[in-house]
C-alpha positions as a printed NumPy array, in Angstrom:
array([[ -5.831,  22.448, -16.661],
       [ -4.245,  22.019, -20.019],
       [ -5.655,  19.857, -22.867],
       [ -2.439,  18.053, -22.782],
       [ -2.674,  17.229, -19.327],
       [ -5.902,  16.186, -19.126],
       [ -5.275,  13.757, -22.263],
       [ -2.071,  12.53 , -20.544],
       [ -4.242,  11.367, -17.073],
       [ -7.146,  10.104, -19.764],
       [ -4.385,   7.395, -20.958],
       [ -3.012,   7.128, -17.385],
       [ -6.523,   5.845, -16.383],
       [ -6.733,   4.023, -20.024],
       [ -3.969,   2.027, -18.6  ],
       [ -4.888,   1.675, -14.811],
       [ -8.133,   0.377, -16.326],
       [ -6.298,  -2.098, -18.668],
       [ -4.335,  -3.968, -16.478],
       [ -6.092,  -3.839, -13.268],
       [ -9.506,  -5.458, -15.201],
       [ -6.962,  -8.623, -16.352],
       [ -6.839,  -9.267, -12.663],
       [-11.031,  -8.885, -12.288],
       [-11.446, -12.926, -11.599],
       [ -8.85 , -12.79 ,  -9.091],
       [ -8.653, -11.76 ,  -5.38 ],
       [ -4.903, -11.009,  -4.072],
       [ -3.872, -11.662,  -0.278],
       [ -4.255,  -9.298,   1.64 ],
       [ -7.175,  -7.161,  -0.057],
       [ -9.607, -10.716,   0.002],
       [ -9.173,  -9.998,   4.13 ],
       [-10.539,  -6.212,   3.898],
       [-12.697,  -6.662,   1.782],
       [-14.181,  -9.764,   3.927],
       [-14.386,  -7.514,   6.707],
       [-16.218,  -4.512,   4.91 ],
       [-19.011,  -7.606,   4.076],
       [-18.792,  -8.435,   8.055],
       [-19.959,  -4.483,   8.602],
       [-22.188,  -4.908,   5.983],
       [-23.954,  -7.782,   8.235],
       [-23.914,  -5.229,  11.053],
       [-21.06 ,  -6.364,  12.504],
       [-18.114,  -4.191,  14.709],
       [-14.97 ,  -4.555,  13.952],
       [-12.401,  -5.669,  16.666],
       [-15.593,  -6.518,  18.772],
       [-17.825,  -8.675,  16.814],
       [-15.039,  -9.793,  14.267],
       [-10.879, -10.339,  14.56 ],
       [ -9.223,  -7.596,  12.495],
       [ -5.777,  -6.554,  12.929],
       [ -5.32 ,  -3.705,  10.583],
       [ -6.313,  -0.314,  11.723],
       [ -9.914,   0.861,  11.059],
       [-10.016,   2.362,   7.826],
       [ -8.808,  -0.089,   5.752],
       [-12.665,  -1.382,   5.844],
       [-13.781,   2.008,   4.107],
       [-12.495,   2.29 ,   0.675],
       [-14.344,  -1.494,   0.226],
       [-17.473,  -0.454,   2.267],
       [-17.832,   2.582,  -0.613],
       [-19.242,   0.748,  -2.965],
       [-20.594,  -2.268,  -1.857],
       [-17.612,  -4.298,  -0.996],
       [-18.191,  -6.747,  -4.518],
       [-14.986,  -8.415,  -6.095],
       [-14.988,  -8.856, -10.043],
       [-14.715,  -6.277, -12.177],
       [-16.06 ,  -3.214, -10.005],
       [-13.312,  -3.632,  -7.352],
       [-10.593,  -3.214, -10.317],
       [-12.504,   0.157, -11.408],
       [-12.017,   1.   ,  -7.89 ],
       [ -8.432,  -0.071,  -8.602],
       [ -7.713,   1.884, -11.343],
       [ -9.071,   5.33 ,  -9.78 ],
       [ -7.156,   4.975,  -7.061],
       [ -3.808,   4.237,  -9.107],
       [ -4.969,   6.86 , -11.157],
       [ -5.583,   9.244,  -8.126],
       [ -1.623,   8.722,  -6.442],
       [  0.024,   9.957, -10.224],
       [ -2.614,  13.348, -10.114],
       [ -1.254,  13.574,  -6.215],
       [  2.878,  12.852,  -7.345],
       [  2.286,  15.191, -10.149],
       [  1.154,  18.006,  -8.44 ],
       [  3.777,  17.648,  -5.824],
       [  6.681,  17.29 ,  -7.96 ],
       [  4.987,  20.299, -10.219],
       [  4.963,  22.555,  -6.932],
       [  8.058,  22.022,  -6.113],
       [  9.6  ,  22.291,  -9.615],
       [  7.711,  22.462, -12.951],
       [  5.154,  20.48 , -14.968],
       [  8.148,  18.983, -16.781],
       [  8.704,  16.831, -13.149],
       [  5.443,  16.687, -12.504],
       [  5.026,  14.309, -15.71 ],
       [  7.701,  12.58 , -15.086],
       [  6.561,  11.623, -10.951],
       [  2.791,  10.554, -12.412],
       [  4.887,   8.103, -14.922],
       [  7.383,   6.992, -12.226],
       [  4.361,   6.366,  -9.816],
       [  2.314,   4.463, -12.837],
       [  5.106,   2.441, -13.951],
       [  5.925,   1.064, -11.091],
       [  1.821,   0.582,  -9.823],
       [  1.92 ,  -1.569, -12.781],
       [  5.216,  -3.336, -12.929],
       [  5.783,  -4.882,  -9.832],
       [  4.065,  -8.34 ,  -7.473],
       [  0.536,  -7.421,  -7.818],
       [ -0.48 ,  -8.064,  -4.218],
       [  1.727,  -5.139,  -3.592],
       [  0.886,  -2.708,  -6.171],
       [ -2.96 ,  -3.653,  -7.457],
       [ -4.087,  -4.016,  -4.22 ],
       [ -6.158,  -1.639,  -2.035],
       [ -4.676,  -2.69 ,   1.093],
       [ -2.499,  -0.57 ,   4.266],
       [  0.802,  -0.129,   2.847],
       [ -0.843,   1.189,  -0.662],
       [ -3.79 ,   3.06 ,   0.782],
       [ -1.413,   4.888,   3.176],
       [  0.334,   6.097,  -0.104],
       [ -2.175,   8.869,  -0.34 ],
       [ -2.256,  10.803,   3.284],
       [  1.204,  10.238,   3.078],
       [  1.69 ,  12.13 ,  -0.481],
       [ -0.698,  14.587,   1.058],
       [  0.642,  15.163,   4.134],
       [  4.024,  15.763,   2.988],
       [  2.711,  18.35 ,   0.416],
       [  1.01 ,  20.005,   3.   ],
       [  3.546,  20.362,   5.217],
       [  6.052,  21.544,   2.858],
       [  3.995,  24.303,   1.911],
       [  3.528,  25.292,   5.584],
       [  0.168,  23.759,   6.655],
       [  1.165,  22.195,   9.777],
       [ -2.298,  21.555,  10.609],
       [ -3.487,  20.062,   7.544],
       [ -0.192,  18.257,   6.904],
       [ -0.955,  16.321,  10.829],
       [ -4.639,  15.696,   9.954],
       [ -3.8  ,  13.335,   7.597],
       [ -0.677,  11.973,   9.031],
       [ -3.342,  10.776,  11.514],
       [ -5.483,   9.668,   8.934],
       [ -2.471,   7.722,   6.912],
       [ -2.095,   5.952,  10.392],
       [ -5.295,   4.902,  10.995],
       [ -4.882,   3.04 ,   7.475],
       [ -1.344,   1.749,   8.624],
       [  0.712,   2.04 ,  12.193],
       [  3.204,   3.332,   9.759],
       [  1.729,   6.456,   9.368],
       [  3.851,   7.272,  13.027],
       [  6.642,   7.507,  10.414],
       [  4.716,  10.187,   7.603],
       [  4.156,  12.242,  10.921],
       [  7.93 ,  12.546,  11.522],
       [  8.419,  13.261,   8.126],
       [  6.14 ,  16.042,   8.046],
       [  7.874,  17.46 ,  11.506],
       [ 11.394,  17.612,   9.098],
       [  9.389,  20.806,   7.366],
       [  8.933,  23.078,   9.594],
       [  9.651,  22.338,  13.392],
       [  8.349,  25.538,  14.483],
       [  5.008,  24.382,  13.402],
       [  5.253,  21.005,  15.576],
       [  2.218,  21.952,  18.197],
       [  0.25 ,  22.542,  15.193],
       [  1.379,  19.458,  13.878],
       [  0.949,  17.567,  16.921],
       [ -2.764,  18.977,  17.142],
       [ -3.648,  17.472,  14.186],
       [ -1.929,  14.512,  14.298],
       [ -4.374,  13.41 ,  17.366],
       [ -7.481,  15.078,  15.915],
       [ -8.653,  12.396,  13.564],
       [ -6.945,   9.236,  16.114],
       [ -9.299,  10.912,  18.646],
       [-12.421,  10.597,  16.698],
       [-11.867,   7.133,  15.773],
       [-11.273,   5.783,  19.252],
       [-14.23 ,   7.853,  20.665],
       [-15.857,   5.97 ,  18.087],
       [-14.433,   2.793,  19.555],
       [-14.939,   3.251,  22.636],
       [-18.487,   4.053,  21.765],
       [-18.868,   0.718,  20.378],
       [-16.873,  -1.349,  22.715],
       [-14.107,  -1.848,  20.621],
       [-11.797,  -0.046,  21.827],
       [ -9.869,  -3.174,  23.873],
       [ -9.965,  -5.222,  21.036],
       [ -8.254,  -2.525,  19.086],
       [ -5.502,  -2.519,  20.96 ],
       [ -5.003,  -5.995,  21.286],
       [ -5.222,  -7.139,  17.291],
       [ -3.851,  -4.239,  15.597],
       [ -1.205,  -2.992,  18.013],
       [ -0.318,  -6.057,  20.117],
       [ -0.975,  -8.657,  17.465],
       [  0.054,  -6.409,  14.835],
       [  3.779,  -5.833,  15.896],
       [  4.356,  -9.91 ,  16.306],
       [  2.491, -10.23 ,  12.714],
       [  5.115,  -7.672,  11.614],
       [  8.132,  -8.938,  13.07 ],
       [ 10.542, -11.375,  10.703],
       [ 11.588, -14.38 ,  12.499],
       [ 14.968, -14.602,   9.85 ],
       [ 15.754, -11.037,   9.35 ],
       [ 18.539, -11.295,   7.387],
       [ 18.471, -14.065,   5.095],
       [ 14.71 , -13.165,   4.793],
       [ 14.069,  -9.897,   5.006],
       [ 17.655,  -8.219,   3.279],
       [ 17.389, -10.053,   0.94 ],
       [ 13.382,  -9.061,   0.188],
       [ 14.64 ,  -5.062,   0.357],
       [ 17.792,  -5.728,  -2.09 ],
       [ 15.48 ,  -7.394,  -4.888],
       [ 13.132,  -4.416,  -4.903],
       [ 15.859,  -1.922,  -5.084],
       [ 16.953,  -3.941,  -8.073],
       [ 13.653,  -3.755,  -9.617],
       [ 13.159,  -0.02 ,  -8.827],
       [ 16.699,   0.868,  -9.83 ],
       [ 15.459,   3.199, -12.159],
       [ 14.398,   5.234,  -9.247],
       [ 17.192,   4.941,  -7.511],
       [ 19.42 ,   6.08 , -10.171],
       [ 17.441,   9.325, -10.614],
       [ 17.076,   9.7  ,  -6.669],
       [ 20.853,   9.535,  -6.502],
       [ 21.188,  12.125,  -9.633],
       [ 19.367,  14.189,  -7.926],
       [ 21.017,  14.196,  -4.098],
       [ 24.516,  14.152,  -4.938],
       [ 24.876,  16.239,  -8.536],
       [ 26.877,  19.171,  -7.899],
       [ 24.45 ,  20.879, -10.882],
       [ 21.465,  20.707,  -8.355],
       [ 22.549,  22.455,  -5.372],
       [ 20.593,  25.171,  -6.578],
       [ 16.699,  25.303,  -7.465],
       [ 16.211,  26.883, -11.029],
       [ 14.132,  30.125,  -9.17 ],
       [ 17.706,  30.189,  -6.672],
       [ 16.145,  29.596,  -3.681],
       [ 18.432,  27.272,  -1.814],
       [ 17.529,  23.313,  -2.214],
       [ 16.313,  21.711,   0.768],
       [ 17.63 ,  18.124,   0.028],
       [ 18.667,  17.402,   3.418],
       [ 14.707,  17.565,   4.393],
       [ 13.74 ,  15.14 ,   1.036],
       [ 16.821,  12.549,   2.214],
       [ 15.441,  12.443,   5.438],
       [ 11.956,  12.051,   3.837],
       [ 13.26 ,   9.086,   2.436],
       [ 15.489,   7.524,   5.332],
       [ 12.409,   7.892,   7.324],
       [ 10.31 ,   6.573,   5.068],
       [ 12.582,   3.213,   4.808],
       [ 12.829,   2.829,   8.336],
       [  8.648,   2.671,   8.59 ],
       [  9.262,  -0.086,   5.83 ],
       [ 12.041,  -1.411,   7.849],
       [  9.518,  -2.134,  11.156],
       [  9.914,  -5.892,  11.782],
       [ 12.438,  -6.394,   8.877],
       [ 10.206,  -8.499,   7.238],
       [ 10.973,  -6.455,   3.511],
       [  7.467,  -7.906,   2.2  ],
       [  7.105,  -6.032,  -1.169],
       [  4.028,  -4.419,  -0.118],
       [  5.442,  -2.946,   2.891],
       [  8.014,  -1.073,   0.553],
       [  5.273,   0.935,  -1.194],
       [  5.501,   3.665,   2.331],
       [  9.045,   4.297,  -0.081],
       [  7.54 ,   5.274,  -3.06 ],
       [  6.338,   8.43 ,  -2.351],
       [  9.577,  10.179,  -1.614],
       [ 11.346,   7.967,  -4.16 ],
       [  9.303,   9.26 ,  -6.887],
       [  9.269,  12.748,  -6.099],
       [ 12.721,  12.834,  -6.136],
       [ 13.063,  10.323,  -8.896],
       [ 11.16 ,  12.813, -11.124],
       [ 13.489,  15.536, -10.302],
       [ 16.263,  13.1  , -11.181],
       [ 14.975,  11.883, -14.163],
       [ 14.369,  15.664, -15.396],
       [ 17.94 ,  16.673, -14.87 ],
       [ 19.182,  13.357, -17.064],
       [ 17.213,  14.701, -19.803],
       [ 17.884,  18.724, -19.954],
       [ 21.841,  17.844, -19.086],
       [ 21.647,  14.953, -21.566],
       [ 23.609,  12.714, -19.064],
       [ 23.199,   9.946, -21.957],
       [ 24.676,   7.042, -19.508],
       [ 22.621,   7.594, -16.704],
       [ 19.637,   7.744, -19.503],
       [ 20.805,   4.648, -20.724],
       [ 21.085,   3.388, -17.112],
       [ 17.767,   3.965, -16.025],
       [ 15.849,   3.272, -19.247],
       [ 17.374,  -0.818, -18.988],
       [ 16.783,  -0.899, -14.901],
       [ 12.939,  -0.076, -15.969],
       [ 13.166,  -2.92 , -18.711],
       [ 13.574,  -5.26 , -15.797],
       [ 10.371,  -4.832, -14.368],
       [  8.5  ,  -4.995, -17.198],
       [  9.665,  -7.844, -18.941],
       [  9.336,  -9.822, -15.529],
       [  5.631,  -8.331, -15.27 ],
       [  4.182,  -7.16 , -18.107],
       [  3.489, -10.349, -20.742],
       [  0.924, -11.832, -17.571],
       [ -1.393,  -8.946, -18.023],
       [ -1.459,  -9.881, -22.041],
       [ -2.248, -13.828, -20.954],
       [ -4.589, -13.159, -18.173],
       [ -6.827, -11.143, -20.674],
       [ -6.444, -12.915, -23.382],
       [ -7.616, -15.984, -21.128],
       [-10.481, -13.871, -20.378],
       [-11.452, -13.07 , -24.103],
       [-11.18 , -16.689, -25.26 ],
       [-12.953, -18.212, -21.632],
       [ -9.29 , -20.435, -21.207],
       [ -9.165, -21.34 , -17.868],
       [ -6.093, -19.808, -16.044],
       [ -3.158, -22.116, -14.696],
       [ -1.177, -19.445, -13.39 ],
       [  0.463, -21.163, -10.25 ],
       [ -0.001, -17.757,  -8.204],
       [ -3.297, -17.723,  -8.536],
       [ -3.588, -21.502,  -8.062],
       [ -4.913, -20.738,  -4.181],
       [ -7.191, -18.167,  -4.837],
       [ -9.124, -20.742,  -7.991],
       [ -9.322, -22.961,  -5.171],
       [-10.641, -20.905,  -2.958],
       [-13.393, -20.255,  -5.333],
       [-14.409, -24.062,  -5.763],
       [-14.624, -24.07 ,  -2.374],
       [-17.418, -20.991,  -2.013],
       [-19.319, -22.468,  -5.022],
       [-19.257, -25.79 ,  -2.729],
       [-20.751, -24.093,  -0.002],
       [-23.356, -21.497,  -1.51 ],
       [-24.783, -24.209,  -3.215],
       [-25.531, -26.286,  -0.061],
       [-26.462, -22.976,   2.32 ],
       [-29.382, -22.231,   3.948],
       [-30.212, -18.843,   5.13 ],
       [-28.792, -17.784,   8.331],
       [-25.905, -20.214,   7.69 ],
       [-22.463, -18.291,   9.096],
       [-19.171, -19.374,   8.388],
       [-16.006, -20.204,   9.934],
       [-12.796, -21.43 ,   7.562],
       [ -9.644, -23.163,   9.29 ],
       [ -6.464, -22.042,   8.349],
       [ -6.591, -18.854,   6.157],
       [ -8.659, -18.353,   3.651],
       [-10.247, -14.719,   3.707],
       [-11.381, -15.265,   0.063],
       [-13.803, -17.813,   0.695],
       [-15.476, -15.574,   3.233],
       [-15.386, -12.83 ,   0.768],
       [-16.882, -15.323,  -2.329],
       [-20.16 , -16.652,  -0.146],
       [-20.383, -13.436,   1.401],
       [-21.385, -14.887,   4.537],
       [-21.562, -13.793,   8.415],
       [-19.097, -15.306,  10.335],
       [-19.564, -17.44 ,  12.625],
       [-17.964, -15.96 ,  15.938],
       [-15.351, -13.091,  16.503],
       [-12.736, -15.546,  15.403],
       [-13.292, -16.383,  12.331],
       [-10.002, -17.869,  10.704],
       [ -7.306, -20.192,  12.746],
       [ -4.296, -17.143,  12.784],
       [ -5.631, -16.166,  16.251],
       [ -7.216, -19.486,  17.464],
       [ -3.425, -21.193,  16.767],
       [ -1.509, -17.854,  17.111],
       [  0.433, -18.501,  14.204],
       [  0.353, -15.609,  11.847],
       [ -0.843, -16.042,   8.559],
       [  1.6  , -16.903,   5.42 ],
       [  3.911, -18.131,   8.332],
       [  1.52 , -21.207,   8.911],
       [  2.055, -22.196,   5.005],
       [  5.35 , -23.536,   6.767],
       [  6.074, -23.592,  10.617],
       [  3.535, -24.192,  13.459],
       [  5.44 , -21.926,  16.418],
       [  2.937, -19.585,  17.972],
       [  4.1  , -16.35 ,  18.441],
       [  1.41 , -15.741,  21.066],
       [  0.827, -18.687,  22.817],
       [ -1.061, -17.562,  25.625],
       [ -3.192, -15.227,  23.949],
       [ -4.047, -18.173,  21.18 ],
       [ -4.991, -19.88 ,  24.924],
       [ -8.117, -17.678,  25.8  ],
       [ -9.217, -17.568,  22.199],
       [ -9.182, -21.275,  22.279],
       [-10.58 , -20.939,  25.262],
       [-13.266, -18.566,  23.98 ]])
């Protein structure tokens, strides 16, 4: 590897590091629930049978790695990971073109890890873990390693139900390869349900991440909602767009430098397919949008590559204010929330506000429990489990599957959306 590259990643990681350890006091939605479940396993416990946990199996790992702490250590974990999706993007984009793309896809990925709603982009939860299988799969399979490509299109979907979609995608490159595909699309999904089955957890699988899953997933105001979710993060990834679009439709680029013909029919159904995973439920939460970075940034580097060697000055121009957007929206809370840090100012940041609360209440009740205390919270509050690091109490452990009302929904309506299933575990 060149000295170049190698300093270019060091200051990738510089940054990762930077931003990701501003956000060390704080636990975002979504990752406080994983990471409450790898401390669950680390009491012994199964998932699905000895705890609720609607996400697919392997979300627990990553946490369960090293130790499943918050604070500071989770945000190195953070970083590594960010760091790890640019060194995947780059050598993608550098296969398929040249290092010149390959630098641009690792700065396209890191930008927009860092500019964008931190529970979507910090966070090691699904939708962002699945970014890697899916990055690898597609490499694979472009380079005609059905096999491979398939193993970890199974793995990206035991991470998120999404990954059904990175296994289509893969199929695009090379459908003479499908049996292969197919073969190792089920190898990995295999082992993990023998594994379930082994523990008796296999029902319970089904039922919270497939059955509950799907209602969690689906928007109850589509359009208003959930359009309207998907057109503000094309605005703040415009940049991306542009480039994507330079790339697809330019006349200039119907031809690979080497003159192999371009397969851009294969990367714009990457992409479509790739959206529709996103699309599943048409809820648009920003997180769910990072399954369309992958293909957006591959493409987007290509893009942004051609604006600079044809000197296309007004898409330049175009691009370089959509990516001003982001950062001005993002980027000064990073400089207050360390800062804060440094000078010991307690935060008022009103989207954190839940989470501070959430840790009164855990310093409440570790300094009133006994050992072999367990705890239960009502309502949602996977953070407080994840503070006291405490066994909970019964399988059902939070009020989403005791009321059936999905969590962030219950913030404001009380409809179940599975009444009679909230029945037995009432009942239970």
């Amino acid at each position: 590897m060149r000295r170049s590259t190698i300093l270019f990643f060091a200051c990738l990681g510089a940054i990762f590091l930077a931003t990701r350890l501003a956000h060390a006091d704080i636990l975002w939605a979504d990752e406080d629930y994983h990471l409450a479940a790898a401390i669950q396993t680390l009491h012994g416990k199964i998932p699905y049978r000895d705890f609720w946990y609607d996400k697919p199996p392997l979300n627990i790992a990553p946490y369960l790695l090293f130790g499943a702490p918050s604070g500071w250590i989770l945000r190195v974990a953070c970083a590594l990971f960010g760091l790890g999706l640019c060194a995947l993007a780059y050598r993608f984009a550098s296969v398929l073109w040249t290092r010149r793309e390959g630098i641009w896809a690792a700065l396209l990925m890191a930008f927009f890890l860092v500019f964008y709603f931190p529970g979507a982009t910090l966070t090691l939860e699904p939708d962002t873990l699945m970014m890697a299988p899916h990055f690898a799969a597609i490499y694979f399979a472009w380079r005609k390693r059905a096999f491979a490509a398939g193993v970890l299109a199974g793995i990206a979907t035991l991470f998120n139900v999404k990954g059904l979609f990175v296994a289509a995608s893969c199929a695009l490159f090379g459908l003479t390869s499908l049996p292969m595909l197919i073969a190792g699309f089920i190898l990995p999904n295999i082992l993990m349900l023998g594994g379930l089955a082994f523990a008796g957890a296999l029902s319970g699988y089904w039922q919270q991440v497939w059955e509950w899953g799907f209602l969690y997933a689906k928007s109850p105001d589509p359009v208003s909602t959930g359009l309207i979710r998907a057109l503000n993060w094309t605005g703040f990834h415009a940049a991306l767009v542009i480039a994507t679009c330079v790339f697809l439709f330019c006349r200039q680029v119907s031809q690979r430098e080497d003159g192999q013909p371009e397969t851009r029919w294969r990367f714009s159904a990457w992409l479509v397919l790739s959206f529709a995973g996103a699309a599943v439920g048409w809820r648009f939460l920003p997180r769910y949008l990072d399954g369309v970075l992958p293909p957006l940034v591959i493409l987007g580097a290509r893009g942004m590559a051609l604006i600079a060697r044809d000197r296309r000055l007004w898409l330049g121009a175009a691009a370089a204010l959509s990516l001003l957007v982001p950062a001005a929206r993002f980027g000064p809370r990073y400089a207050i929330l360390a800062s804060q840090t440094v000078s010991g100012t307690p935060s008022n940041w009103q989207d954190s506000a839940m989470d501070r609360d959430s840790q009164s209440a855990a310093a409440i009740i570790q300094s009133t429990a006994q050992p072999g205390d367990t705890i239960f919270v009502w309502g949602y509050r996977p953070n407080i489990v994840a503070y006291t690091r405490m066994p909970v109490a019964s399988r059902l452990w939070d009020s989403q599957p005791v009321t059936g009302v999905p969590a962030d929904r219950h913030l404001s309506i009380s409809t179940p959306v599975a009444p009679e299933l909230a029945a037995a575990n009432r009942a239970e």
